[in-house]
Tab-separated table of C-alpha atoms (C1' of nucleotides) in Angstrom:
chain	number	residue	atom	x	y	z
A	186	MET	CA	108.800	200.910	187.730
A	187	PRO	CA	108.891	203.889	185.400
A	188	ARG	CA	107.166	203.682	182.069
A	189	ALA	CA	109.395	202.873	179.166
A	190	GLY	CA	107.518	205.140	176.804
A	191	LEU	CA	106.976	202.417	174.238
A	192	ASN	CA	104.722	202.446	171.215
A	193	PRO	CA	104.393	200.129	168.242
A	194	ASP	CA	106.901	202.097	166.199
A	195	ALA	CA	109.493	202.049	168.950
A	196	VAL	CA	109.085	198.301	169.325
A	197	VAL	CA	109.603	197.873	165.596
A	198	ASP	CA	112.731	200.026	165.859
A	199	HIS	CA	114.167	197.753	168.508
A	200	ALA	CA	113.186	194.683	166.505
A	201	LEU	CA	114.866	196.020	163.372
A	202	ALA	CA	118.050	196.806	165.251
A	203	LEU	CA	118.025	193.269	166.547
A	204	ILE	CA	117.483	191.817	163.085
A	205	ASP	CA	120.230	193.967	161.605
A	206	GLU	CA	122.684	192.866	164.246
A	207	GLU	CA	121.859	189.217	164.744
A	208	GLY	CA	119.697	188.143	161.836
A	209	PRO	CA	116.036	187.286	161.427
A	210	ASP	CA	116.234	184.166	163.546
A	211	ALA	CA	117.310	186.175	166.559
A	212	LEU	CA	113.982	187.967	166.513
A	213	THR	CA	112.312	186.768	169.691
A	214	LEU	CA	109.976	188.658	171.954
A	215	ALA	CA	112.369	188.038	174.824
A	216	ALA	CA	115.251	189.688	172.972
A	217	VAL	CA	113.150	192.627	171.809
A	218	ALA	CA	111.831	193.106	175.324
A	219	ALA	CA	115.357	193.082	176.728
A	220	ARG	CA	116.338	195.817	174.298
A	221	ALA	CA	113.277	197.829	175.161
A	222	GLY	CA	114.077	197.436	178.850
A	223	VAL	CA	110.836	195.665	179.551
A	224	ALA	CA	109.573	192.179	180.388
A	225	ALA	CA	108.485	190.081	177.446
A	226	PRO	CA	104.761	189.999	178.176
A	227	SER	CA	104.670	193.790	178.306
A	228	LEU	CA	105.179	193.877	174.559
A	229	TYR	CA	101.703	192.518	174.109
A	230	LYS	CA	100.420	195.881	175.302
A	231	HIS	CA	101.958	197.560	172.298
A	232	VAL	CA	102.050	194.997	169.545
A	233	PRO	CA	98.801	193.264	168.663
A	234	GLY	CA	99.244	189.635	167.759
A	235	GLY	CA	102.442	188.886	169.620
A	236	LEU	CA	105.411	187.742	167.597
A	237	ALA	CA	103.433	187.204	164.420
A	238	GLY	CA	101.989	190.685	164.756
A	239	LEU	CA	105.438	192.119	165.245
A	240	ARG	CA	106.673	190.391	162.119
A	241	ARG	CA	103.773	191.885	160.250
A	242	LEU	CA	104.603	195.388	161.455
A	243	ILE	CA	108.222	194.864	160.470
A	244	ALA	CA	107.175	193.765	156.987
A	245	VAL	CA	105.052	196.868	156.567
A	246	ARG	CA	107.841	199.130	157.719
A	247	VAL	CA	110.528	197.542	155.555
A	248	THR	CA	108.362	197.282	152.456
A	249	THR	CA	107.382	200.926	152.800
A	250	ASP	CA	110.990	201.940	153.340
A	251	LEU	CA	112.084	200.048	150.270
A	252	ALA	CA	109.302	201.502	148.147
A	253	GLN	CA	110.154	205.036	149.218
A	254	GLU	CA	113.804	204.423	148.511
A	255	LEU	CA	112.869	203.367	144.997
A	256	ARG	CA	110.629	206.373	144.479
A	257	ARG	CA	113.411	208.640	145.594
A	258	ALA	CA	115.799	206.959	143.191
A	259	ILE	CA	113.587	207.417	140.149
A	260	ALA	CA	112.455	210.937	140.966
A	261	GLY	CA	112.693	213.094	137.865
A	262	LYS	CA	113.901	210.215	135.696
A	263	HIS	CA	112.081	208.555	132.843
A	264	GLY	CA	112.413	205.560	130.583
A	265	GLU	CA	115.607	203.567	130.658
A	266	PRO	CA	117.482	205.724	133.171
A	267	ALA	CA	114.541	205.337	135.537
A	268	VAL	CA	114.580	201.555	135.167
A	269	THR	CA	118.284	201.263	135.862
A	270	ALA	CA	118.034	203.698	138.778
A	271	LEU	CA	115.233	201.628	140.247
A	272	MET	CA	117.117	198.381	139.863
A	273	ARG	CA	120.289	199.796	141.355
A	274	ALA	CA	118.412	201.309	144.252
A	275	TYR	CA	116.695	197.999	144.897
A	276	HIS	CA	119.970	196.155	145.079
A	277	SER	CA	121.587	198.882	147.166
A	278	TYR	CA	118.802	198.700	149.697
A	279	ALA	CA	119.126	194.941	149.962
A	280	MET	CA	122.886	195.127	150.385
A	281	ALA	CA	122.651	197.920	152.936
A	282	HIS	CA	120.135	196.007	155.053
A	283	PRO	CA	120.683	192.377	154.153
A	284	GLN	CA	119.034	190.917	157.212
A	285	ARG	CA	115.955	193.066	156.859
A	286	TYR	CA	115.616	192.206	153.223
A	287	ALA	CA	116.005	188.518	153.965
A	288	ALA	CA	113.281	188.775	156.594
A	289	LEU	CA	110.919	190.424	154.134
A	290	PRO	CA	107.967	188.319	152.997
A	291	GLN	CA	107.538	188.790	149.263
A	292	ALA	CA	103.765	188.724	149.444
A	293	PRO	CA	101.312	189.881	152.112
A	294	LEU	CA	99.031	187.377	153.771
A	295	PRO	CA	95.524	187.718	152.414
A	296	GLY	CA	93.537	190.252	154.366
A	297	ASP	CA	96.483	192.286	155.550
A	298	GLU	CA	95.430	195.773	154.466
A	299	GLN	CA	98.483	197.663	155.657
A	300	LEU	CA	101.019	195.351	154.113
A	301	MET	CA	98.946	195.165	150.971
A	302	ASP	CA	99.119	198.943	150.714
A	303	ALA	CA	102.870	198.928	151.153
A	304	ALA	CA	103.253	196.211	148.521
A	305	THR	CA	100.996	198.159	146.188
A	306	LEU	CA	103.195	201.210	146.606
A	307	LEU	CA	106.231	199.157	145.687
A	308	VAL	CA	104.675	197.445	142.697
A	309	GLY	CA	103.086	200.716	141.641
A	310	THR	CA	106.522	202.255	141.440
A	311	ILE	CA	107.580	199.590	138.983
A	312	PHE	CA	104.511	200.152	136.831
A	313	GLU	CA	105.196	203.874	136.915
A	314	VAL	CA	108.651	203.373	135.518
A	315	LEU	CA	107.359	201.041	132.834
A	316	ALA	CA	104.667	203.491	131.811
A	317	ASP	CA	107.195	205.422	129.733
A	318	TYR	CA	107.617	202.408	127.501
A	319	GLY	CA	104.013	202.639	126.473
A	320	ILE	CA	103.487	198.926	126.969
A	321	GLY	CA	99.837	197.879	126.999
A	322	GLU	CA	97.787	196.734	129.990
A	323	SER	CA	98.403	193.053	130.157
A	324	GLU	CA	101.923	193.139	128.771
A	325	ALA	CA	102.853	195.702	131.402
A	326	VAL	CA	101.932	193.161	134.052
A	327	HIS	CA	104.269	190.596	132.547
A	328	ALA	CA	106.993	193.208	132.253
A	329	ALA	CA	106.568	194.318	135.874
A	330	ARG	CA	106.715	190.727	137.025
A	331	SER	CA	109.936	190.277	135.087
A	332	VAL	CA	111.450	193.376	136.630
A	333	ARG	CA	110.525	192.186	140.050
A	334	ALA	CA	111.795	188.668	139.481
A	335	ILE	CA	115.168	189.967	138.343
A	336	ALA	CA	115.455	192.520	141.122
A	337	HIS	CA	114.462	190.067	143.815
A	338	GLY	CA	116.443	187.146	142.445
A	339	PHE	CA	119.631	189.144	142.185
A	340	ALA	CA	119.178	190.770	145.584
A	341	SER	CA	118.216	187.534	147.272
A	342	LEU	CA	121.130	185.541	145.884
A	343	SER	CA	123.581	188.351	146.560
A	344	ILE	CA	122.542	188.482	150.186
A	345	ALA	CA	122.537	184.734	150.611
A	346	GLY	CA	126.137	184.654	149.439
A	347	ALA	CA	125.325	182.503	146.443
A	348	PHE	CA	127.809	184.352	144.266
A	349	ARG	CA	131.049	182.950	145.522
A	350	LEU	CA	133.357	183.355	142.585
A	351	SER	CA	135.693	186.279	142.501
A	352	GLU	CA	134.046	188.142	139.651
A	353	ASP	CA	132.848	191.611	140.521
A	354	LEU	CA	129.213	191.788	141.527
A	355	THR	CA	128.664	195.235	140.080
A	356	GLU	CA	129.733	193.904	136.719
A	357	THR	CA	127.137	191.175	136.965
A	358	GLN	CA	124.647	193.872	137.795
A	359	ASP	CA	125.641	195.827	134.702
A	360	ARG	CA	125.124	192.782	132.486
A	361	LEU	CA	121.800	192.057	134.094
A	362	LEU	CA	120.721	195.650	133.566
A	363	THR	CA	121.638	195.569	129.902
A	364	LEU	CA	119.757	192.333	129.563
A	365	LEU	CA	116.707	193.915	131.177
A	366	THR	CA	116.756	197.230	129.355
A	367	ASP	CA	117.346	195.553	126.005
A	368	GLY	CA	114.477	193.231	126.733
A	369	LEU	CA	112.159	196.042	127.720
A	370	ARG	CA	113.051	198.049	124.637
A	371	SER	CA	111.897	195.229	122.433
A	372	TRP	CA	108.992	194.206	124.638
A	373	PRO	CA	105.799	193.265	122.776
A	374	GLY	CA	103.909	196.535	122.263
A	375	ALA	CA	106.666	198.868	123.442
A	376	LYS	CA	107.044	202.145	121.623
A	377	SER	CA	110.538	202.326	120.228
A	378	ALA	CA	112.548	205.179	121.718
B	200	MET	CA	109.834	148.222	171.569
B	201	PRO	CA	110.612	147.052	168.060
B	202	ARG	CA	113.231	148.839	166.026
B	203	ALA	CA	111.921	151.306	163.537
B	204	GLY	CA	114.636	150.594	161.002
B	205	LEU	CA	115.578	154.223	160.635
B	206	ASN	CA	118.543	155.702	158.855
B	207	PRO	CA	119.461	159.247	157.872
B	208	ASP	CA	117.755	158.952	154.496
B	209	ALA	CA	114.532	157.685	155.983
B	210	VAL	CA	114.493	160.529	158.478
B	211	VAL	CA	114.945	163.018	155.636
B	212	ASP	CA	112.067	161.334	153.806
B	213	HIS	CA	109.771	161.880	156.761
B	214	ALA	CA	110.985	165.446	157.149
B	215	LEU	CA	110.331	166.217	153.494
B	216	ALA	CA	106.851	164.769	153.679
B	217	LEU	CA	106.209	166.993	156.661
B	218	ILE	CA	107.539	170.085	154.900
B	219	ASP	CA	105.475	169.334	151.807
B	220	GLU	CA	102.321	168.971	153.824
B	221	GLU	CA	102.656	171.656	156.458
B	222	GLY	CA	105.405	173.976	155.347
B	223	PRO	CA	108.962	174.624	156.492
B	224	ASP	CA	107.909	176.058	159.849
B	225	ALA	CA	106.257	172.793	160.799
B	226	LEU	CA	109.608	171.058	160.661
B	227	THR	CA	110.229	170.137	164.280
B	228	LEU	CA	112.045	167.140	165.650
B	229	ALA	CA	108.919	166.243	167.584
B	230	ALA	CA	106.820	166.104	164.428
B	231	VAL	CA	109.421	164.176	162.454
B	232	ALA	CA	109.781	161.719	165.305
B	233	ALA	CA	106.026	161.223	165.457
B	234	ARG	CA	105.976	160.384	161.749
B	235	ALA	CA	108.887	158.009	162.159
B	236	GLY	CA	107.086	156.315	165.046
B	237	VAL	CA	109.842	157.111	167.465
B	238	ALA	CA	110.467	159.400	170.432
B	239	ALA	CA	112.100	162.695	169.614
B	240	PRO	CA	115.472	162.066	171.249
B	241	SER	CA	115.893	158.870	169.254
B	242	LEU	CA	116.435	160.938	166.122
B	243	TYR	CA	119.787	162.023	167.466
B	244	LYS	CA	120.977	158.458	166.915
B	245	HIS	CA	120.467	158.884	163.186
B	246	VAL	CA	120.890	162.555	162.426
B	247	PRO	CA	124.085	164.214	163.574
B	248	GLY	CA	123.602	167.764	164.724
B	249	GLY	CA	119.971	167.631	165.725
B	250	LEU	CA	117.553	169.949	163.964
B	251	ALA	CA	120.276	172.001	162.301
B	252	GLY	CA	121.852	168.816	161.014
B	253	LEU	CA	118.534	167.625	159.674
B	254	ARG	CA	118.031	170.906	157.841
B	255	ARG	CA	121.442	170.475	156.314
B	256	LEU	CA	120.622	166.976	155.096
B	257	ILE	CA	117.375	168.250	153.645
B	258	ALA	CA	119.214	170.995	151.784
B	259	VAL	CA	121.630	168.472	150.297
B	260	ARG	CA	118.818	166.201	149.214
B	261	VAL	CA	116.682	168.919	147.655
B	262	THR	CA	119.573	170.666	145.922
B	263	THR	CA	120.700	167.377	144.450
B	264	ASP	CA	117.171	166.527	143.363
B	265	LEU	CA	116.780	169.874	141.673
B	266	ALA	CA	120.130	169.614	139.946
B	267	GLN	CA	119.326	166.159	138.623
B	268	GLU	CA	115.950	167.342	137.419
B	269	LEU	CA	117.686	170.095	135.483
B	270	ARG	CA	120.240	167.709	134.011
B	271	ARG	CA	117.448	165.423	132.905
B	272	ALA	CA	115.654	168.342	131.285
B	273	ILE	CA	118.630	169.461	129.220
B	274	ALA	CA	119.797	166.009	128.228
B	275	GLY	CA	120.576	165.960	124.527
B	276	LYS	CA	119.730	169.627	124.070
B	277	HIS	CA	122.104	172.423	123.194
B	278	GLY	CA	122.147	176.181	122.990
B	279	GLU	CA	118.910	178.051	123.280
B	280	PRO	CA	116.606	175.020	123.583
B	281	ALA	CA	118.771	173.815	126.448
B	282	VAL	CA	118.502	177.152	128.240
B	283	THR	CA	114.746	177.316	127.960
B	284	ALA	CA	114.412	173.682	128.989
B	285	LEU	CA	116.556	174.351	132.041
B	286	MET	CA	114.569	177.407	133.031
B	287	ARG	CA	111.245	175.684	132.584
B	288	ALA	CA	112.397	172.662	134.542
B	289	TYR	CA	113.610	174.913	137.338
B	290	HIS	CA	110.258	176.619	137.618
B	291	SER	CA	108.382	173.341	137.345
B	292	TYR	CA	110.363	171.866	140.190
B	293	ALA	CA	109.675	174.869	142.378
B	294	MET	CA	105.969	174.786	141.608
B	295	ALA	CA	105.747	171.037	142.152
B	296	HIS	CA	107.443	171.257	145.543
B	297	PRO	CA	106.854	174.823	146.687
B	298	GLN	CA	107.530	174.210	150.349
B	299	ARG	CA	110.733	172.364	149.708
B	300	TYR	CA	111.962	175.040	147.403
B	301	ALA	CA	111.088	177.749	149.909
B	302	ALA	CA	113.014	175.861	152.576
B	303	LEU	CA	116.076	175.645	150.357
B	304	PRO	CA	119.045	177.769	151.399
B	305	GLN	CA	120.488	179.394	148.302
B	306	ALA	CA	124.066	179.041	149.504
B	307	PRO	CA	125.802	176.407	151.627
B	308	LEU	CA	127.324	177.377	154.928
B	309	PRO	CA	131.091	177.570	154.619
B	310	GLY	CA	132.701	174.223	155.294
B	311	ASP	CA	129.724	172.121	154.315
B	312	GLU	CA	131.327	169.744	151.819
B	313	GLN	CA	128.238	167.770	150.902
B	314	LEU	CA	126.014	170.757	150.276
B	315	MET	CA	128.841	172.469	148.438
B	316	ASP	CA	129.050	169.493	146.103
B	317	ALA	CA	125.318	169.569	145.454
B	318	ALA	CA	125.431	173.302	144.778
B	319	THR	CA	128.359	172.803	142.450
B	320	LEU	CA	126.412	170.209	140.513
B	321	LEU	CA	123.556	172.670	140.117
B	322	VAL	CA	125.692	175.619	139.112
B	323	GLY	CA	127.772	173.367	136.889
B	324	THR	CA	124.648	172.462	134.961
B	325	ILE	CA	124.064	176.117	134.215
B	326	PHE	CA	127.610	176.582	133.014
B	327	GLU	CA	127.256	173.512	130.865
B	328	VAL	CA	124.269	174.967	129.099
B	329	LEU	CA	126.030	178.279	128.609
B	330	ALA	CA	129.101	176.599	127.160
B	331	ASP	CA	127.368	176.345	123.783
B	332	TYR	CA	127.297	180.118	123.557
B	333	GLY	CA	131.064	180.222	123.589
B	334	ILE	CA	131.126	182.972	126.157
B	335	GLY	CA	134.544	183.519	127.718
B	336	GLU	CA	135.624	182.646	131.255
B	337	SER	CA	134.687	185.658	133.249
B	338	GLU	CA	131.679	186.636	131.194
B	339	ALA	CA	130.306	183.143	131.609
B	340	VAL	CA	130.268	183.709	135.354
B	341	HIS	CA	128.206	186.863	134.950
B	342	ALA	CA	125.895	185.070	132.564
B	343	ALA	CA	125.439	182.131	134.917
B	344	ARG	CA	124.682	184.494	137.780
B	345	SER	CA	122.087	186.182	135.632
B	346	VAL	CA	120.471	182.893	134.733
B	347	ARG	CA	120.355	181.916	138.353
B	348	ALA	CA	118.987	185.262	139.486
B	349	ILE	CA	116.159	185.083	136.983
B	350	ALA	CA	115.352	181.454	137.703
B	351	HIS	CA	115.392	181.927	141.452
B	352	GLY	CA	113.611	185.273	141.439
B	353	PHE	CA	110.791	184.018	139.289
B	354	ALA	CA	110.444	180.759	141.208
B	355	SER	CA	110.646	182.420	144.566
B	356	LEU	CA	108.063	185.092	143.795
B	357	SER	CA	105.762	182.582	142.129
B	358	ILE	CA	105.789	180.397	145.196
B	359	ALA	CA	105.374	183.285	147.598
B	360	GLY	CA	102.227	184.276	145.754
B	361	ALA	CA	103.639	187.650	144.791
B	362	PHE	CA	101.972	187.508	141.395
B	363	ARG	CA	98.404	188.262	142.315
B	364	LEU	CA	97.023	189.715	139.133
B	365	SER	CA	95.046	187.528	136.842
B	366	GLU	CA	97.533	187.417	133.991
B	367	ASP	CA	98.747	183.960	133.079
B	368	LEU	CA	101.969	182.962	134.772
B	369	THR	CA	103.152	180.846	131.853
B	370	GLU	CA	102.913	183.896	129.651
B	371	THR	CA	105.131	185.825	132.045
B	372	GLN	CA	107.527	182.915	131.880
B	373	ASP	CA	107.552	183.073	128.088
B	374	ARG	CA	108.393	186.793	128.149
B	375	LEU	CA	111.101	186.220	130.709
B	376	LEU	CA	112.558	183.449	128.598
B	377	THR	CA	112.662	185.608	125.488
B	378	LEU	CA	114.286	188.330	127.517
B	379	LEU	CA	116.907	185.885	128.729
B	380	THR	CA	117.618	184.124	125.456
B	381	ASP	CA	117.816	187.424	123.558
B	382	GLY	CA	120.182	188.714	126.195
B	383	LEU	CA	122.382	185.652	126.035
B	384	ARG	CA	122.505	185.750	122.250
B	385	SER	CA	123.977	189.230	122.378
B	386	TRP	CA	126.093	188.616	125.463
B	387	PRO	CA	129.578	190.150	125.365
B	388	GLY	CA	131.772	187.593	123.652
B	389	ALA	CA	129.007	185.229	122.574
B	390	LYS	CA	129.369	183.544	119.239
B	391	SER	CA	126.403	184.521	117.090
B	392	ALA	CA	124.273	181.557	116.118
C	109	DG	C1'	91.060	213.887	195.590
C	110	DG	C1'	90.057	210.240	193.441
C	111	DC	C1'	88.823	207.395	189.230
C	112	DT	C1'	90.139	205.163	185.118
C	113	DA	C1'	92.908	203.457	181.602
C	114	DA	C1'	97.315	202.246	180.179
C	115	DG	C1'	101.544	200.088	181.007
C	116	DG	C1'	104.224	197.610	183.684
C	117	DC	C1'	105.032	193.074	186.448
C	118	DT	C1'	105.170	187.802	188.026
C	119	DA	C1'	103.435	183.313	187.528
C	120	DT	C1'	101.940	179.714	184.692
C	121	DT	C1'	101.174	176.642	180.748
C	122	DA	C1'	102.532	174.390	176.709
C	123	DG	C1'	105.822	173.281	173.182
C	124	DC	C1'	110.361	173.103	171.536
C	125	DC	C1'	115.507	171.386	171.346
C	126	DA	C1'	118.995	169.054	173.476
C	127	DT	C1'	121.604	166.064	176.783
C	128	DA	C1'	122.212	162.296	180.141
C	129	DG	C1'	121.682	157.909	181.410
C	130	DC	C1'	119.125	153.568	181.375
C	131	DT	C1'	117.065	149.515	178.818
C	132	DT	C1'	116.215	146.784	175.051
C	133	DT	C1'	117.251	144.604	170.778
C	134	DG	C1'	119.833	142.223	167.505
C	135	DT	C1'	123.971	140.076	166.042
C	136	DG	C1'	128.509	137.890	165.754
C	137	DG	C1'	132.257	135.219	168.167
C	138	DG	C1'	133.636	131.886	171.169
D	188	DC	C1'	124.228	127.675	172.312
D	189	DC	C1'	124.996	131.600	174.764
D	190	DC	C1'	127.061	135.682	175.997
D	191	DA	C1'	128.922	140.187	175.138
D	192	DC	C1'	128.595	144.334	173.017
D	193	DA	C1'	127.020	147.937	169.910
D	194	DA	C1'	123.153	150.085	168.050
D	195	DA	C1'	118.792	151.942	168.846
D	196	DG	C1'	115.267	152.645	171.536
D	197	DC	C1'	113.330	154.916	175.941
D	198	DT	C1'	112.304	158.376	180.092
D	199	DA	C1'	113.719	162.199	182.667
D	200	DT	C1'	115.517	166.677	182.897
D	201	DG	C1'	116.901	171.449	181.832
D	202	DG	C1'	116.636	175.546	179.471
D	203	DC	C1'	114.814	177.939	175.856
D	204	DT	C1'	110.497	180.027	173.594
D	205	DA	C1'	105.495	182.233	173.076
D	206	DA	C1'	101.449	183.272	175.081
D	207	DT	C1'	97.774	184.017	178.708
D	208	DA	C1'	96.005	185.394	183.256
D	209	DG	C1'	95.817	188.266	186.910
D	210	DC	C1'	97.776	191.821	189.791
D	211	DC	C1'	99.848	196.405	190.820
D	212	DT	C1'	101.292	201.053	189.778
D	213	DT	C1'	101.544	205.008	187.250
D	214	DA	C1'	99.686	209.078	184.773
D	215	DG	C1'	96.396	212.031	183.647
D	216	DC	C1'	92.026	214.069	183.846
D	217	DC	C1'	87.648	215.484	185.836
DNA sequence: GGCTAAGGCTATTAGCCATAGCTTTGTGGG
DNA sequence: CCCACAAAGCTATGGCTAATAGCCTTAGCC
């Protein structure tokens, strides 16, 4: 039997395709193996930790992807335009890859270096954008948490289909963005523009 | 073998206890049956639809519980105090029952009458609180979505352990509440207090 | 040419959901 | 008082799943 030429990244690719097409619950080693053209146990040669390990790798990949998408969106921007660009990019990513986003754990398990790094990149991007507001140390943490809560809450509910009424979602997003930017402008310790 | 005196509600009780103690992933028919003192297949006599059906019943129960908790919190309050009471109660519920909240689907599957009713009760409570602001039809929908996004995002991330830094969570909640109440006060079409 | 390591495989175990079909229990009507 | 019947148990079975063990083959390098 010829070698399939697999490596961890390729396995994650197959897994992501599976998740995109059939949702997070369809992620089984058997299904991934079928896609890779390999028997299920063979995956253990490439992915340490079996299914749980695969999920971890997926989380790292997706978190990194998302973070880079955000960085790209804010490149060259500062202050309020950067914040809105970040928020819009966040929501766009979630809507473009709903299943992936839904599968994403919002916090790394303790001791997971790789995922921790990816999460740090993502959170760091938020802090970067907030830096222009000149908000102090501790207040910046509260502000970043707020940004994240709004971004995640809106993305998560959008994906879940919680917004059933006919009103336009982008309009909701506009309102939410005004709410956020207004709030940040008058944040405790923020330099007024 | 004596009868166990089970009914759908009792099965849900056991299931919730299990979820609270060991998390949503530990919810298996085998484990629920063990708690109920019954063999696994016997559960099918009480819960239509097997495991999926049980999950549905759990969602109805928890959504209803949460909604009632919110209604209790806002009883007799109006305007801004009602909003903050609702938001605080939401977060309290999530923190008191983190596993249940994490297991909660944020939208009912289409065609699920019971869960739809529970969700309507919950969303209706939000609209009720917003009514005092005198925001018009369509804008009220955007406002309610915003409230929900913030409540869910903050609860969800809190539970997931996404807020690792040492800053006090209640302080973040205070900032988020000011952000929300300020935003609602100046919402398009809101009557100024 | 042959050795070694990596990458496949099959077989097996254990746990899960779900269904089928049998047995027991409890209850209400004759 | 007892019998019939429905409700509520059970065991057995089948078909998933992950994961491990152990074997075989391929590829590449010395």
